[in-house]
Amino acid sequence: MCELYVKADPILYESRSRSLRICGVVTTLRLENQFWDILSEIASVDGMTTNQLITKLYEEVMDYRGEVVNFASFLRVSCTRYLSKQRVPAAELSLVRNR
């Protein structure tokens, strides 16, 4: 089981910083490459650039919560929530396998 994780390409967990403008303020975000890739995928699905998606997420979480304590962590959790919605539920998977 652990081979799946241990054999991951190290480039995926290497961190990369990107500067972007959010609500008129230039800021830098540092995330692992895997998360940048997932954010890019989400943005593409929604017909946006990655920067547009990040800005939209920031604005929406600010409207909803009034603050963002750790925006980079918020983005990571957003990515994992996106991936979990992409998974086939176990019950459906067993139905597919039994056909």
CSV table of N, CA and C in Angstrom, one decimal:
chain,number,residue,atom,x,y,z
A,1,MET,N,0.8,-1.2,0.0
A,1,MET,CA,0.0,0.0,0.0
A,1,MET,C,0.9,1.3,0.0
A,2,CYS,N,1.9,1.3,0.8
A,2,CYS,CA,2.7,2.5,0.9
A,2,CYS,C,3.5,2.8,-0.3
A,3,GLU,N,3.7,1.8,-1.2
A,3,GLU,CA,4.5,2.1,-2.4
A,3,GLU,C,3.8,3.2,-3.2
A,4,LEU,N,2.5,3.2,-3.3
A,4,LEU,CA,1.8,4.2,-4.0
A,4,LEU,C,2.3,5.6,-3.6
A,5,TYR,N,2.5,5.8,-2.3
A,5,TYR,CA,2.9,7.1,-1.8
A,5,TYR,C,4.4,7.3,-1.8
A,6,VAL,N,5.1,6.3,-1.4
A,6,VAL,CA,6.5,6.4,-1.3
A,6,VAL,C,7.2,6.6,-2.7
A,7,LYS,N,6.6,6.0,-3.7
A,7,LYS,CA,7.2,6.1,-5.0
A,7,LYS,C,6.8,7.3,-5.8
A,8,ALA,N,6.1,8.3,-5.2
A,8,ALA,CA,5.6,9.5,-5.8
A,8,ALA,C,6.8,10.3,-6.3
A,9,ASP,N,6.7,10.9,-7.5
A,9,ASP,CA,7.8,11.7,-8.0
A,9,ASP,C,8.0,12.9,-7.1
A,10,PRO,N,9.2,13.1,-6.6
A,10,PRO,CA,9.6,14.1,-5.6
A,10,PRO,C,9.2,15.5,-6.1
A,11,ILE,N,9.1,15.7,-7.4
A,11,ILE,CA,8.7,17.0,-8.0
A,11,ILE,C,7.3,17.4,-7.5
A,12,LEU,N,6.4,16.4,-7.3
A,12,LEU,CA,5.1,16.6,-6.8
A,12,LEU,C,5.0,17.3,-5.5
A,13,TYR,N,5.9,16.9,-4.6
A,13,TYR,CA,5.8,17.5,-3.2
A,13,TYR,C,6.9,18.6,-3.0
A,14,GLU,N,7.5,19.0,-4.1
A,14,GLU,CA,8.4,20.2,-4.0
A,14,GLU,C,7.5,21.4,-4.0
A,15,SER,N,7.9,22.4,-3.2
A,15,SER,CA,7.1,23.6,-3.1
A,15,SER,C,7.5,24.6,-4.1
A,16,ARG,N,6.5,25.4,-4.5
A,16,ARG,CA,6.7,26.4,-5.5
A,16,ARG,C,5.9,27.7,-5.1
A,17,SER,N,6.5,28.8,-5.2
A,17,SER,CA,5.9,30.1,-4.8
A,17,SER,C,5.4,30.7,-6.1
A,18,ARG,N,4.2,31.4,-6.0
A,18,ARG,CA,3.7,32.1,-7.1
A,18,ARG,C,3.2,33.4,-6.6
A,19,SER,N,3.5,34.5,-7.3
A,19,SER,CA,2.9,35.8,-6.9
A,19,SER,C,1.7,36.1,-7.7
A,20,LEU,N,0.7,36.6,-7.0
A,20,LEU,CA,-0.5,37.0,-7.7
A,20,LEU,C,-1.2,38.1,-7.0
A,21,ARG,N,-2.1,38.7,-7.7
A,21,ARG,CA,-2.9,39.9,-7.1
A,21,ARG,C,-4.2,39.4,-6.7
A,22,ILE,N,-4.5,39.6,-5.4
A,22,ILE,CA,-5.8,39.3,-4.9
A,22,ILE,C,-6.4,40.5,-4.3
A,23,CYS,N,-7.5,40.9,-4.9
A,23,CYS,CA,-8.2,42.2,-4.4
A,23,CYS,C,-7.3,43.4,-4.4
A,24,GLY,N,-6.5,43.4,-5.5
A,24,GLY,CA,-5.6,44.6,-5.7
A,24,GLY,C,-4.3,44.5,-4.9
A,25,VAL,N,-4.1,43.5,-4.1
A,25,VAL,CA,-2.9,43.4,-3.3
A,25,VAL,C,-2.0,42.2,-3.9
A,26,VAL,N,-0.8,42.5,-4.1
A,26,VAL,CA,0.1,41.4,-4.6
A,26,VAL,C,0.5,40.6,-3.4
A,27,THR,N,0.4,39.3,-3.6
A,27,THR,CA,0.7,38.4,-2.5
A,27,THR,C,1.4,37.2,-3.1
A,28,THR,N,2.1,36.5,-2.3
A,28,THR,CA,2.9,35.3,-2.7
A,28,THR,C,2.3,34.1,-2.0
A,29,LEU,N,2.0,33.0,-2.7
A,29,LEU,CA,1.5,31.8,-2.2
A,29,LEU,C,2.5,30.7,-2.4
A,30,ARG,N,2.8,29.9,-1.4
A,30,ARG,CA,3.7,28.8,-1.6
A,30,ARG,C,2.9,27.5,-1.3
A,31,LEU,N,2.9,26.6,-2.4
A,31,LEU,CA,2.2,25.3,-2.3
A,31,LEU,C,3.0,24.3,-3.0
A,32,GLU,N,2.8,23.1,-2.7
A,32,GLU,CA,3.5,22.0,-3.4
A,32,GLU,C,2.9,21.9,-4.8
A,33,ASN,N,3.8,21.4,-5.7
A,33,ASN,CA,3.4,21.4,-7.1
A,33,ASN,C,2.1,20.6,-7.4
A,34,GLN,N,1.9,19.5,-6.6
A,34,GLN,CA,0.7,18.7,-6.8
A,34,GLN,C,-0.5,19.6,-6.6
A,35,PHE,N,-0.5,20.5,-5.6
A,35,PHE,CA,-1.6,21.3,-5.4
A,35,PHE,C,-1.8,22.4,-6.4
A,36,TRP,N,-0.7,22.9,-7.0
A,36,TRP,CA,-0.8,23.8,-8.1
A,36,TRP,C,-1.5,23.1,-9.3
A,37,ASP,N,-1.1,21.9,-9.5
A,37,ASP,CA,-1.7,21.1,-10.6
A,37,ASP,C,-3.2,20.9,-10.4
A,38,ILE,N,-3.6,20.6,-9.2
A,38,ILE,CA,-5.0,20.4,-8.9
A,38,ILE,C,-5.8,21.7,-9.1
A,39,LEU,N,-5.2,22.8,-8.6
A,39,LEU,CA,-5.9,24.1,-8.7
A,39,LEU,C,-6.1,24.5,-10.2
A,40,SER,N,-5.1,24.1,-11.0
A,40,SER,CA,-5.1,24.4,-12.4
A,40,SER,C,-6.3,23.6,-13.0
A,41,GLU,N,-6.4,22.3,-12.6
A,41,GLU,CA,-7.5,21.5,-13.1
A,41,GLU,C,-8.9,22.0,-12.7
A,42,ILE,N,-9.0,22.4,-11.5
A,42,ILE,CA,-10.3,23.0,-11.0
A,42,ILE,C,-10.6,24.2,-11.8
A,43,ALA,N,-9.6,25.1,-12.0
A,43,ALA,CA,-9.8,26.3,-12.8
A,43,ALA,C,-10.2,26.0,-14.2
A,44,SER,N,-9.6,25.1,-14.8
A,44,SER,CA,-9.9,24.7,-16.2
A,44,SER,C,-11.3,24.2,-16.3
A,45,VAL,N,-11.8,23.4,-15.4
A,45,VAL,CA,-13.1,22.8,-15.4
A,45,VAL,C,-14.1,24.0,-15.3
A,46,ASP,N,-13.8,25.0,-14.5
A,46,ASP,CA,-14.7,26.1,-14.3
A,46,ASP,C,-14.5,27.3,-15.3
A,47,GLY,N,-13.6,27.0,-16.3
A,47,GLY,CA,-13.4,28.0,-17.3
A,47,GLY,C,-12.6,29.3,-16.9
A,48,MET,N,-11.7,29.1,-15.9
A,48,MET,CA,-10.9,30.2,-15.4
A,48,MET,C,-9.5,29.9,-15.5
A,49,THR,N,-8.7,31.0,-15.2
A,49,THR,CA,-7.2,30.7,-15.0
A,49,THR,C,-7.1,30.4,-13.5
A,50,THR,N,-5.9,29.8,-13.2
A,50,THR,CA,-5.6,29.5,-11.8
A,50,THR,C,-5.7,30.7,-10.9
A,51,ASN,N,-5.2,31.8,-11.4
A,51,ASN,CA,-5.2,33.1,-10.6
A,51,ASN,C,-6.6,33.6,-10.4
A,52,GLN,N,-7.5,33.4,-11.4
A,52,GLN,CA,-8.9,33.8,-11.2
A,52,GLN,C,-9.6,33.0,-10.2
A,53,LEU,N,-9.3,31.7,-10.3
A,53,LEU,CA,-9.9,30.7,-9.3
A,53,LEU,C,-9.5,31.1,-7.9
A,54,ILE,N,-8.2,31.3,-7.7
A,54,ILE,CA,-7.7,31.6,-6.3
A,54,ILE,C,-8.3,32.9,-5.8
A,55,THR,N,-8.4,33.9,-6.7
A,55,THR,CA,-9.1,35.2,-6.3
A,55,THR,C,-10.5,34.9,-5.9
A,56,LYS,N,-11.2,34.2,-6.7
A,56,LYS,CA,-12.6,33.9,-6.4
A,56,LYS,C,-12.8,33.1,-5.1
A,57,LEU,N,-12.0,32.1,-4.9
A,57,LEU,CA,-12.0,31.4,-3.6
A,57,LEU,C,-11.8,32.3,-2.4
A,58,TYR,N,-10.8,33.2,-2.6
A,58,TYR,CA,-10.4,34.1,-1.5
A,58,TYR,C,-11.6,35.0,-1.2
A,59,GLU,N,-12.2,35.6,-2.3
A,59,GLU,CA,-13.3,36.5,-2.1
A,59,GLU,C,-14.5,35.8,-1.4
A,60,GLU,N,-14.8,34.6,-1.9
A,60,GLU,CA,-15.9,33.8,-1.3
A,60,GLU,C,-15.7,33.4,0.1
A,61,VAL,N,-14.5,33.0,0.5
A,61,VAL,CA,-14.3,32.6,1.9
A,61,VAL,C,-14.3,33.8,2.8
A,62,MET,N,-13.8,35.0,2.3
A,62,MET,CA,-13.9,36.2,3.0
A,62,MET,C,-15.4,36.6,3.2
A,63,ASP,N,-16.2,36.5,2.2
A,63,ASP,CA,-17.6,36.9,2.3
A,63,ASP,C,-18.3,35.9,3.3
A,64,TYR,N,-17.9,34.7,3.3
A,64,TYR,CA,-18.6,33.7,4.2
A,64,TYR,C,-18.1,33.7,5.6
A,65,ARG,N,-16.7,33.8,5.8
A,65,ARG,CA,-16.1,33.6,7.1
A,65,ARG,C,-15.7,35.0,7.7
A,66,GLY,N,-15.4,36.0,6.8
A,66,GLY,CA,-14.9,37.3,7.3
A,66,GLY,C,-13.4,37.3,7.5
A,67,GLU,N,-12.8,36.2,7.5
A,67,GLU,CA,-11.3,36.1,7.6
A,67,GLU,C,-10.8,34.8,7.0
A,68,VAL,N,-9.5,34.8,6.7
A,68,VAL,CA,-8.8,33.6,6.3
A,68,VAL,C,-7.6,33.5,7.1
A,69,VAL,N,-7.5,32.5,8.1
A,69,VAL,CA,-6.4,32.4,9.0
A,69,VAL,C,-5.2,31.9,8.2
A,70,ASN,N,-5.3,30.9,7.4
A,70,ASN,CA,-4.2,30.3,6.7
A,70,ASN,C,-4.7,30.0,5.3
A,71,PHE,N,-4.6,30.9,4.3
A,71,PHE,CA,-5.1,30.7,3.0
A,71,PHE,C,-4.5,29.6,2.2
A,72,ALA,N,-3.2,29.4,2.4
A,72,ALA,CA,-2.5,28.2,1.7
A,72,ALA,C,-3.1,26.9,2.2
A,73,SER,N,-3.4,26.8,3.5
A,73,SER,CA,-4.0,25.6,4.0
A,73,SER,C,-5.4,25.4,3.5
A,74,PHE,N,-6.1,26.5,3.4
A,74,PHE,CA,-7.5,26.5,2.8
A,74,PHE,C,-7.5,26.0,1.4
A,75,LEU,N,-6.5,26.4,0.6
A,75,LEU,CA,-6.4,26.0,-0.8
A,75,LEU,C,-6.1,24.5,-0.8
A,76,ARG,N,-5.2,24.0,0.1
A,76,ARG,CA,-4.9,22.6,0.1
A,76,ARG,C,-6.1,21.7,0.4
A,77,VAL,N,-6.9,22.2,1.4
A,77,VAL,CA,-8.1,21.5,1.8
A,77,VAL,C,-9.1,21.5,0.7
A,78,SER,N,-9.2,22.7,0.0
A,78,SER,CA,-10.1,22.8,-1.2
A,78,SER,C,-9.8,21.8,-2.2
A,79,CYS,N,-8.5,21.6,-2.5
A,79,CYS,CA,-8.0,20.6,-3.5
A,79,CYS,C,-8.4,19.2,-3.0
A,80,THR,N,-8.2,18.9,-1.8
A,80,THR,CA,-8.5,17.5,-1.3
A,80,THR,C,-10.1,17.3,-1.3
A,81,ARG,N,-10.8,18.3,-1.1
A,81,ARG,CA,-12.3,18.2,-1.1
A,81,ARG,C,-12.7,18.0,-2.6
A,82,TYR,N,-12.1,18.7,-3.5
A,82,TYR,CA,-12.4,18.5,-4.9
A,82,TYR,C,-12.1,17.0,-5.3
A,83,LEU,N,-10.9,16.5,-4.9
A,83,LEU,CA,-10.5,15.2,-5.3
A,83,LEU,C,-11.5,14.1,-4.7
A,84,SER,N,-11.9,14.4,-3.4
A,84,SER,CA,-12.8,13.4,-2.8
A,84,SER,C,-14.2,13.4,-3.5
A,85,LYS,N,-14.6,14.5,-4.1
A,85,LYS,CA,-15.8,14.5,-4.9
A,85,LYS,C,-15.7,13.8,-6.2
A,86,GLN,N,-14.4,13.6,-6.7
A,86,GLN,CA,-14.2,12.9,-7.9
A,86,GLN,C,-14.2,11.4,-7.7
A,87,ARG,N,-14.0,10.9,-6.5
A,87,ARG,CA,-13.9,9.5,-6.3
A,87,ARG,C,-15.2,8.8,-6.5
A,88,VAL,N,-15.2,7.6,-6.9
A,88,VAL,CA,-16.4,6.8,-7.0
A,88,VAL,C,-16.7,6.2,-5.6
A,89,PRO,N,-17.9,6.4,-5.1
A,89,PRO,CA,-18.2,5.9,-3.8
A,89,PRO,C,-18.0,4.3,-3.8
A,90,ALA,N,-17.6,3.8,-2.6
A,90,ALA,CA,-17.2,2.4,-2.5
A,90,ALA,C,-18.4,1.5,-2.9
A,91,ALA,N,-19.6,1.9,-2.6
A,91,ALA,CA,-20.8,1.1,-2.9
A,91,ALA,C,-21.0,1.0,-4.5
A,92,GLU,N,-20.8,2.1,-5.1
A,92,GLU,CA,-20.8,2.1,-6.6
A,92,GLU,C,-19.7,1.3,-7.2
A,93,LEU,N,-18.5,1.4,-6.7
A,93,LEU,CA,-17.4,0.7,-7.2
A,93,LEU,C,-17.6,-0.8,-7.1
A,94,SER,N,-18.2,-1.3,-6.0
A,94,SER,CA,-18.4,-2.7,-5.8
A,94,SER,C,-19.5,-3.2,-6.8
A,95,LEU,N,-20.5,-2.4,-7.1
A,95,LEU,CA,-21.5,-2.7,-8.1
A,95,LEU,C,-20.9,-2.9,-9.5
A,96,VAL,N,-19.9,-1.9,-9.9
A,96,VAL,CA,-19.3,-2.0,-11.1
A,96,VAL,C,-18.4,-3.2,-11.2
A,97,ARG,N,-17.7,-3.6,-10.2
A,97,ARG,CA,-16.8,-4.8,-10.2
A,97,ARG,C,-17.6,-6.1,-10.3
A,98,ASN,N,-18.8,-6.1,-9.7
A,98,ASN,CA,-19.7,-7.3,-9.7
A,98,ASN,C,-20.4,-7.5,-11.0
A,99,ARG,N,-20.3,-6.7,-11.9
A,99,ARG,CA,-21.1,-6.8,-13.2
A,99,ARG,C,-20.4,-7.8,-14.1
